[in-house]
Coordinates of C-alpha atoms in Angstrom, one line a residue:
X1 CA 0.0 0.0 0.0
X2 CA 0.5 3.7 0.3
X3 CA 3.1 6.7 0.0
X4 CA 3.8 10.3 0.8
X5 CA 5.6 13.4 -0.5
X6 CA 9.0 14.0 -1.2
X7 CA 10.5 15.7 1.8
X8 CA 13.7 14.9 3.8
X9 CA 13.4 14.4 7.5
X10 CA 16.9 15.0 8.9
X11 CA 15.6 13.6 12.0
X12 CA 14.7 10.3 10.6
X13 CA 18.2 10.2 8.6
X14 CA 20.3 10.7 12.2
X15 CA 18.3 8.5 14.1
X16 CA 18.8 6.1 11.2
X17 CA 22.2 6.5 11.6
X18 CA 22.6 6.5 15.4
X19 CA 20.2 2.8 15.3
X20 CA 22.8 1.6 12.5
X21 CA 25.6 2.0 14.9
X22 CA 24.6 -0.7 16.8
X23 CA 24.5 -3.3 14.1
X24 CA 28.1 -4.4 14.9
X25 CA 28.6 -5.3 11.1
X26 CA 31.8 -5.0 9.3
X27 CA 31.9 -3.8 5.6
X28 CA 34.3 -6.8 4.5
X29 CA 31.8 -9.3 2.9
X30 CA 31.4 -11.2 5.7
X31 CA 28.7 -11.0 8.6
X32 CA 29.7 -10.8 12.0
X33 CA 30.7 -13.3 15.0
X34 CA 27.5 -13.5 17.0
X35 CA 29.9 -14.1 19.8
X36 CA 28.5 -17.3 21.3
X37 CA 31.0 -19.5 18.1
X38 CA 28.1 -18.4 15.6
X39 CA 27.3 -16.0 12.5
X40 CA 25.4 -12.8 13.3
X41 CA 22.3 -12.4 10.3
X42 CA 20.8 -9.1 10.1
X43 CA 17.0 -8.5 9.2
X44 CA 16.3 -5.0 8.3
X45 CA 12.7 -3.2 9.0
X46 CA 12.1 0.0 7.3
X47 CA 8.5 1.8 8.5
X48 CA 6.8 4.3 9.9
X49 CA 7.6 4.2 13.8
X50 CA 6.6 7.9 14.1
X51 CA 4.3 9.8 13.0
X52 CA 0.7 9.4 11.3
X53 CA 1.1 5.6 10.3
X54 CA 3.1 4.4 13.2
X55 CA 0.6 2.4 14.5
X56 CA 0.9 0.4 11.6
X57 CA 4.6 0.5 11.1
X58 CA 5.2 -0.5 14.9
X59 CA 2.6 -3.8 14.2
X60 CA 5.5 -4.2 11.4
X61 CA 8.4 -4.1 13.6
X62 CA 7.2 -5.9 16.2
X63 CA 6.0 -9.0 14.6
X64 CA 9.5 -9.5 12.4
X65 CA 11.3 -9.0 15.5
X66 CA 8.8 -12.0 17.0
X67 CA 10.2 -14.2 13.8
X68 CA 13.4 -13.7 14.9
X69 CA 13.4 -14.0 18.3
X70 CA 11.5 -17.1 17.2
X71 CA 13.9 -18.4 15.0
X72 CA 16.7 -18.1 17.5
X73 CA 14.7 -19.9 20.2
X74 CA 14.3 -22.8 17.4
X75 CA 17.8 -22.5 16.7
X76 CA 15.9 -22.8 13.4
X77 CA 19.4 -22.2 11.4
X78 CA 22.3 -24.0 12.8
X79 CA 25.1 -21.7 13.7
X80 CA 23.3 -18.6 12.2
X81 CA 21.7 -16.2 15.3
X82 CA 19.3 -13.4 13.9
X83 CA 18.9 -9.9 15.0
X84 CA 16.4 -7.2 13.9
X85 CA 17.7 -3.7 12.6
X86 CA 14.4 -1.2 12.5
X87 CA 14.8 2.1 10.7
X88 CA 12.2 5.2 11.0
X89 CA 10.9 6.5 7.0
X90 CA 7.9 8.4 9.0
X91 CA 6.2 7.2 6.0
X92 CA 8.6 9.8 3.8
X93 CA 10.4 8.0 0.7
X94 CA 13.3 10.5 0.9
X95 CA 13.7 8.7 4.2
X96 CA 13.2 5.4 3.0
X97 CA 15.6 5.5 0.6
X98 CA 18.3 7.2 3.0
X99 CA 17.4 3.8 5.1
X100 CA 18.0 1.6 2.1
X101 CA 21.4 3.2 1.9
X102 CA 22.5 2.9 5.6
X103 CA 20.8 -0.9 5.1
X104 CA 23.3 -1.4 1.8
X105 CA 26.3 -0.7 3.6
X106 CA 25.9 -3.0 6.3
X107 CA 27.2 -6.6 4.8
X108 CA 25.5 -8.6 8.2
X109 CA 22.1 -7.6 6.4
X110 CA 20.6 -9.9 4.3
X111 CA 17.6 -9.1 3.8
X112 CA 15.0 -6.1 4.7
X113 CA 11.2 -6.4 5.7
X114 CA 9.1 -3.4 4.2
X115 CA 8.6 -0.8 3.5
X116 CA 5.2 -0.1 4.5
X117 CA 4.1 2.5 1.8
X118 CA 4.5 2.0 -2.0
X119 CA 6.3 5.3 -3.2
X120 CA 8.7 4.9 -0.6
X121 CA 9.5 1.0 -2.0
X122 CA 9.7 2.8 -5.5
X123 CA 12.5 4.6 -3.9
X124 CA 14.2 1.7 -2.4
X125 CA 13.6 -0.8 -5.0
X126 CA 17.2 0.6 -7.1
X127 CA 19.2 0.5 -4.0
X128 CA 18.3 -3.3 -3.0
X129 CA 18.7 -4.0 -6.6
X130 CA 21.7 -3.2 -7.3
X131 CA 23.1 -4.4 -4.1
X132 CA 21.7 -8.4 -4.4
X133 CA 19.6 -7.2 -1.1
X134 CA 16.4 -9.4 -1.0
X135 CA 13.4 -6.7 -0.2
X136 CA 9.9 -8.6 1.4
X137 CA 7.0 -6.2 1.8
X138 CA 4.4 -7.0 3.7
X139 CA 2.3 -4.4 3.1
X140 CA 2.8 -2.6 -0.5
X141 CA 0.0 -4.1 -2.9
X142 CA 0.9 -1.1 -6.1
X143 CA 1.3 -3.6 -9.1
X144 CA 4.0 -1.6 -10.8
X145 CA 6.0 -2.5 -7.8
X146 CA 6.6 -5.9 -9.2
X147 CA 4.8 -6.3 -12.9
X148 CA 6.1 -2.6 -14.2
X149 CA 4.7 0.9 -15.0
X150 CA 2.7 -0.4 -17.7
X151 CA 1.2 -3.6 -15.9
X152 CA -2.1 -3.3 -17.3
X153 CA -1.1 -4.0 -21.1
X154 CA 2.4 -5.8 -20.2
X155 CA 4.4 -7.4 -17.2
X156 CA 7.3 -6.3 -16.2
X157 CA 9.3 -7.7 -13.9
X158 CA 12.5 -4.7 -13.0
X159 CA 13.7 -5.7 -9.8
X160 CA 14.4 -9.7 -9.2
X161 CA 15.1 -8.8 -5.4
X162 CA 11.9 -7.2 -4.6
X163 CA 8.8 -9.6 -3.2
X164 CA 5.5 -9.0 -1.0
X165 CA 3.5 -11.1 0.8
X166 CA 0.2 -9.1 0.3
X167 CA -1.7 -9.2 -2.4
X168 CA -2.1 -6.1 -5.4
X169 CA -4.5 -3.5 -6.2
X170 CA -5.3 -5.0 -9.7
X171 CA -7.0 -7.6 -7.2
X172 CA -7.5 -5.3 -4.2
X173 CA -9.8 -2.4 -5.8
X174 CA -12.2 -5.0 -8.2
X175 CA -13.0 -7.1 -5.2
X176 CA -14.2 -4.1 -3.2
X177 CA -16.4 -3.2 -6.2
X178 CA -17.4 -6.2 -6.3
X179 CA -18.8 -6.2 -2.8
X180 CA -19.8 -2.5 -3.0
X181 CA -22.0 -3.2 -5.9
X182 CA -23.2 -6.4 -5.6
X183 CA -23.5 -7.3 -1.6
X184 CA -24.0 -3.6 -0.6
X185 CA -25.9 -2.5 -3.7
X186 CA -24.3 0.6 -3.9
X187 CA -24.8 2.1 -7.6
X188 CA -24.0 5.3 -7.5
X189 CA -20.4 6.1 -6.2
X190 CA -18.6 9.2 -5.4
X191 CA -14.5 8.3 -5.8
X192 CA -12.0 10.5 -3.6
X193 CA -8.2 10.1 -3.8
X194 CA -5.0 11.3 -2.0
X195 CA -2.8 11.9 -5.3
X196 CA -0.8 9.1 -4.0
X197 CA 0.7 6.1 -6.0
X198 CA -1.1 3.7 -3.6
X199 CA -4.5 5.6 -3.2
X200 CA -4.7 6.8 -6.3
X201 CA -4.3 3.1 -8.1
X202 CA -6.4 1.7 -5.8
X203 CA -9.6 3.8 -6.5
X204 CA -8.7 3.8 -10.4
X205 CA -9.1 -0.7 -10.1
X206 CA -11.9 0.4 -7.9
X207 CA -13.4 2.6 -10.5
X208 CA -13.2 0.5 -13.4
X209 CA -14.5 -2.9 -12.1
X210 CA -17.4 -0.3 -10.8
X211 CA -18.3 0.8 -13.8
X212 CA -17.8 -2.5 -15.8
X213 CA -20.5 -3.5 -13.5
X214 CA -22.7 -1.2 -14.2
X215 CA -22.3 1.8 -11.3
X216 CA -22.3 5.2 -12.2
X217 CA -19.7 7.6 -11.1
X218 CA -21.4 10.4 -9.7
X219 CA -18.3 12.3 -9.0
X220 CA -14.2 12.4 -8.4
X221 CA -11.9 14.7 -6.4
X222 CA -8.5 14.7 -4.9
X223 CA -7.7 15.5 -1.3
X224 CA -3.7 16.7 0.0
X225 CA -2.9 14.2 2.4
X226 CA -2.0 17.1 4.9
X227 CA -5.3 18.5 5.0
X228 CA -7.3 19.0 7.7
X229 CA -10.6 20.5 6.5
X230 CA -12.6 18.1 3.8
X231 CA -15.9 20.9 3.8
X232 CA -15.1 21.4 0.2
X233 CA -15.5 18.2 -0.5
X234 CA -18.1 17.0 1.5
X235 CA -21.0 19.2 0.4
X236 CA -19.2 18.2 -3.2
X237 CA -20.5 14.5 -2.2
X238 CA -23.5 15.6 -1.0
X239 CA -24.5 17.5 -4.0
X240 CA -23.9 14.4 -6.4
X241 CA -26.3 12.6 -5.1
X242 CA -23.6 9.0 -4.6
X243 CA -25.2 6.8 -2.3
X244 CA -21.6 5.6 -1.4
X245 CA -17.9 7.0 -1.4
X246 CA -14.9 5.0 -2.1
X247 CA -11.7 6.6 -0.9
X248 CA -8.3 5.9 -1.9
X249 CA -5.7 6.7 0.6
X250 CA -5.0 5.9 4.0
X251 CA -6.8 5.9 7.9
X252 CA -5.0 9.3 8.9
X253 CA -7.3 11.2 6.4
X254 CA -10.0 8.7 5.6
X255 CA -11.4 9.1 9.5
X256 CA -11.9 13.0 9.0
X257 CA -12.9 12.8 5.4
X258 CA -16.0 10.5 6.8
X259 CA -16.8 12.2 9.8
X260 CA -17.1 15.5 7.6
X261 CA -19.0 14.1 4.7
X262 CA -21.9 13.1 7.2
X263 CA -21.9 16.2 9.1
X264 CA -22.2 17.6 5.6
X265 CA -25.8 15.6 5.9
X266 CA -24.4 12.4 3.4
X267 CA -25.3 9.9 5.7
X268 CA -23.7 7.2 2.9
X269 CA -20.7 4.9 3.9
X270 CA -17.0 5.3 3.3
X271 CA -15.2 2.4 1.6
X272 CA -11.7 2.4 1.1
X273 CA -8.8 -0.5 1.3
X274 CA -6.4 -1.4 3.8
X275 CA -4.6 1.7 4.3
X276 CA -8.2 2.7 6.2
X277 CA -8.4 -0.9 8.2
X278 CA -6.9 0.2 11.6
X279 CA -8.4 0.7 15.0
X280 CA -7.3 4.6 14.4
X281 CA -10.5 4.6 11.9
X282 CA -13.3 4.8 14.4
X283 CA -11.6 7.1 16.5
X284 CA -10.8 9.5 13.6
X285 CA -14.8 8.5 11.9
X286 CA -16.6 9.1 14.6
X287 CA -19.6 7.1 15.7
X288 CA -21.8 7.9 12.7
X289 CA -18.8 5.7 11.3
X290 CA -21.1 3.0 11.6
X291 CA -21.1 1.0 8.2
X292 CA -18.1 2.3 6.3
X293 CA -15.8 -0.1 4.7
X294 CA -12.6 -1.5 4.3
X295 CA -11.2 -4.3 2.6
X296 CA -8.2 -5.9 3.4
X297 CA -5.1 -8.2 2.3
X298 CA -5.8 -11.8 3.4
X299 CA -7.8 -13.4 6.1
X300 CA -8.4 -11.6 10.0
X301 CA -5.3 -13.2 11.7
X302 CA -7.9 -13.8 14.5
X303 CA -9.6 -16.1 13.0
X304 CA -7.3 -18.1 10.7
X305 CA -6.2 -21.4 12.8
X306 CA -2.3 -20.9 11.1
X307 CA -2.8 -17.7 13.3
X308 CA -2.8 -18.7 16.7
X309 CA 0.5 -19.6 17.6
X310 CA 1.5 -16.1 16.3
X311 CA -1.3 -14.4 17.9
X312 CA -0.6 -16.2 21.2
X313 CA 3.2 -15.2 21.1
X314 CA 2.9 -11.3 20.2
X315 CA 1.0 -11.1 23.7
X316 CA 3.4 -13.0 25.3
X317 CA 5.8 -11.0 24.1
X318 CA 4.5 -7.8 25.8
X319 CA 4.9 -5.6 22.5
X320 CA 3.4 -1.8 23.9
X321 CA 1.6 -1.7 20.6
X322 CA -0.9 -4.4 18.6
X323 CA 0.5 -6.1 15.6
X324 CA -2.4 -4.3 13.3
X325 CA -3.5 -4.9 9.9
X326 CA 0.3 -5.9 8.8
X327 CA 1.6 -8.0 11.6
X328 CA 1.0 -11.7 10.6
X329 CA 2.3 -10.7 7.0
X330 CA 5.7 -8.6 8.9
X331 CA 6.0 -12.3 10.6
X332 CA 6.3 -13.9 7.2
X333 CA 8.0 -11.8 5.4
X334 CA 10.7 -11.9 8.3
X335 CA 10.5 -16.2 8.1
X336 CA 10.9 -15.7 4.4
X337 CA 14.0 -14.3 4.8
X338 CA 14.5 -16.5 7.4
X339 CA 13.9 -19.7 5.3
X340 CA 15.9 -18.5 2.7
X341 CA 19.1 -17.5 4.7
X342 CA 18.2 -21.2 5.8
X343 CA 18.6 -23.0 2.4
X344 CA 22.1 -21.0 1.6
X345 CA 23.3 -21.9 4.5
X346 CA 22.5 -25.6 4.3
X347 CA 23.5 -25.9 0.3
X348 CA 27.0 -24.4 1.5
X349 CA 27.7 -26.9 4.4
X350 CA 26.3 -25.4 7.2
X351 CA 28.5 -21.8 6.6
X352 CA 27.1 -18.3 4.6
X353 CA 29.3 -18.1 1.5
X354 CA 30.6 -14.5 0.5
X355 CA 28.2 -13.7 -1.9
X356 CA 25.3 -14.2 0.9
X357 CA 23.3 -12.1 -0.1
X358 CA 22.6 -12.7 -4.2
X359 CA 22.3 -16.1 -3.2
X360 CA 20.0 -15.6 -0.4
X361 CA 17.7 -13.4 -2.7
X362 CA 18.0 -16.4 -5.5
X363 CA 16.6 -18.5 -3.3
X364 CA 14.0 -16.7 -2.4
X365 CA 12.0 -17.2 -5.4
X366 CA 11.3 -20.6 -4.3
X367 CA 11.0 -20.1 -0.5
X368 CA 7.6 -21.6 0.2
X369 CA 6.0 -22.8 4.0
X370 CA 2.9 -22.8 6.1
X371 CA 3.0 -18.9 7.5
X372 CA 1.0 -17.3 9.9
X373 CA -1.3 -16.1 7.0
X374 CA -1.5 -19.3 5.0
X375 CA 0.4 -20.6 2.7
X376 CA 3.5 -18.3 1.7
X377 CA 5.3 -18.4 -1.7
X378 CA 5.6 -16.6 -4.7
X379 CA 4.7 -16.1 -8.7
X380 CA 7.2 -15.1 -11.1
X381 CA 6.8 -11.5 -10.6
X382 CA 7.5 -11.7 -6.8
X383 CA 4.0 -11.5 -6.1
X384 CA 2.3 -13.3 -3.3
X385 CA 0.0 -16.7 -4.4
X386 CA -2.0 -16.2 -1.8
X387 CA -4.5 -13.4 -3.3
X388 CA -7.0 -13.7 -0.5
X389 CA -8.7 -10.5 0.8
X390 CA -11.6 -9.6 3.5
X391 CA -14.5 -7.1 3.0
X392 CA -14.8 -5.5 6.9
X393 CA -17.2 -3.2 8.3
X394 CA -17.5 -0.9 11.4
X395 CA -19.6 -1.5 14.1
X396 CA -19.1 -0.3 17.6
X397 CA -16.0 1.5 16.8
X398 CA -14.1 -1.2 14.9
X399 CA -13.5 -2.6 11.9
X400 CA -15.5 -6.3 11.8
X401 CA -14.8 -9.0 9.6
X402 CA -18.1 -9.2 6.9
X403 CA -17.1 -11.1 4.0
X404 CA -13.7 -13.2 2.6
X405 CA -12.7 -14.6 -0.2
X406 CA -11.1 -13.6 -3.7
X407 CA -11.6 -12.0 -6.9
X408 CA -13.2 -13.2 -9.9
X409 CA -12.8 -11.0 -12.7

């Protein structure tokens, strides 16, 4: 998912640097002694720990460091102990790729979990590249990310060490049209976007499986992101007559943006996709809330059975903050890397060779095990093969599981 503007945050670049001081890694090609006779791995986490999206960035951090505290425990690689390396982007790709840099230069890192936003992979994606540096999102679902700018008419692969373990927009955005117009019987949509790469391909896949359906567009706008006052645009919706609004963007607007097209007297819900699924919403919303929408990547970790263990562990763990909408796909991304580090390490006789890292992303393509989300591998593109995704609604406050399953376009 999502993305923010261009801007450099100096403050995120030094405390970047001050965290990366504590890695303990020598640039010779060669990760470090863990100091107990075994090899040091390091995991990388870029996200958004302050800030707007944090709540969802710390879910991120949190549940990849669970994987490799797990791992360890296991002493799931022989010889190999894991460690976690988070990094702040406060959800800014100048940041992020300032992170991918400092990540780079580190040789005990072999791979990186994130980012959570999908301009600021577009700014990392080069770095990993050319460095051999595997990249596992959990949370970006922009198709160009892994099929190319022009995936609609011809896939792309670019980067061979990017992958995800969420699903895309092109799947995202039909299947909440799908529900909007068939389960909700919704025909007449207003469509709002934040200019960004993730909102703004999500509500165009929303817009056009709408209308192939047979819903009218009633209306479309553009919000900044760092807005505060939606008036404009709610009496905009109110005047069109929609009987529904599908935002693209993200919770930290989406909450206001509802909350201000009711008082504007458009009692109609707010849909939008998993950039809006956190308990932030209803806070934000308001309780006239009550019926908006989100759709979602996957299955509620809550209630899948491969979920328990995981779910079990984070609050044993006594992580300050939940794992939110990202945390069981942070967890497998992490055991991706994990698994892959595994099979290097096993086809070289128990030892990481020097070129680590190209050979750990090689082997990624073909990483494949029962996650917390399901089952975890991926297409040719990188993408995630598990293209399951959940309709929710809000009801006393929350977001509530309504509806799962996939597309069918």
């Amino acid at each position: 998912m999502r993305q923010r503007s261009l801007i450099a945050i100096t403050a995120a670049l030094a405390a970047g640097a001050l965290t990366l001081t504590a890695c303990g890694s020598r640039d010779n090609g060669k990760s470090s002694d863990s100091g107990n006779g075994g090899t040091t791995v390091t995991i990388g986490v870029d996200a958004p720990l302050t800030g707007d999206l944090s709540a969802m960035g710390l879910g991120i951090k949190n549940s990849a460091d669970l994987a490799v505290k797990t791992a360890n425990k296991q002493n799931y690689v022989k010889g190999i102990t894991f460690k976690v390396e988070p990094l702040d982007d406060q959800g800014q790709p100048s940041a992020g790729q300032q992170n991918a840099t400092k990540l780079v230069a580190h040789s005990d890192v072999l791979g990186v979990v994130g980012p959570l936003n999908s301009n600021i992979a577009e700014s990392m994606q080069k770095v990993f590249d050319d460095a051999k540096l595997v990249e596992v999102s959990p949370a970006n679902t922009g198709p160009g990310l892994t099929q190319g700018a022009n995936w609609q008419t011809k896939k792309v692969r670019t980067y061979k060490s990017y992958f995800r373990t969420a699903t895309t927009d092109a799947i995202q955005g039909p299947f909440a049209a799908q529900y909007v117009y068939n389960d909700a019987k919704k025909k007449k949509v207003f469509v709002i976007d934040d200019k960004k790469t993730y909102g703004a391909g999500l509500a165009a896949t929303f817009t056009a499986e709408f209308k192939k359906l047979g819903g009218k567009v009633a209306g479309t706008e553009h919000i900044n992101p760092d807005a505060k006052d939606f008036s404009a645009v709610a009496t905009k919706v109110k005047n069109s007559g929609a009987d529904v609004v599908y935002y693209g963007g993200e919770y930290p607007q989406a909450g206001p943006l509802s909350k201000q097209i009711k008082a504007a007297g458009a009692k109609i819900p707010l849909v939008g996709g998993d950039g809006i699924n956190d308990a932030t919403y209803g806070k934000l919303a308001g309780p006239e809330s009550t019926g908006d929408l989100a759709t979602s990547v996957g299955a509620p970790v809550e209630e899948l059975p491969s979920a328990k263990q995981f779910v079990a562990d984070y609050k044993a763990a006594g992580y300050k903050e939940g794992y939110s909408a990202y945390g069981g796909y942070s967890y497998d991304s992490a055991w991706a890397i994990i698994e892959a580090v595994k099979k290097v390490v096993e086809d070289n006789g128990g030892k990481l060779p020097s070129d680590a890292r190209a050979k750990v992303t090689a082997a990624m393509q073909n990483v494949s095990f029962d996650g917390v989300t399901g089952k975890v591998s991926f297409d040719e593109f990188g993408d995630a093969t598990n293209k399951q995704l959940t309709v929710y609604a809000v009801k006393n406050g929350a977001f509530t599981a309504v509806k799962s399953g996939t597309f069918t376009g």
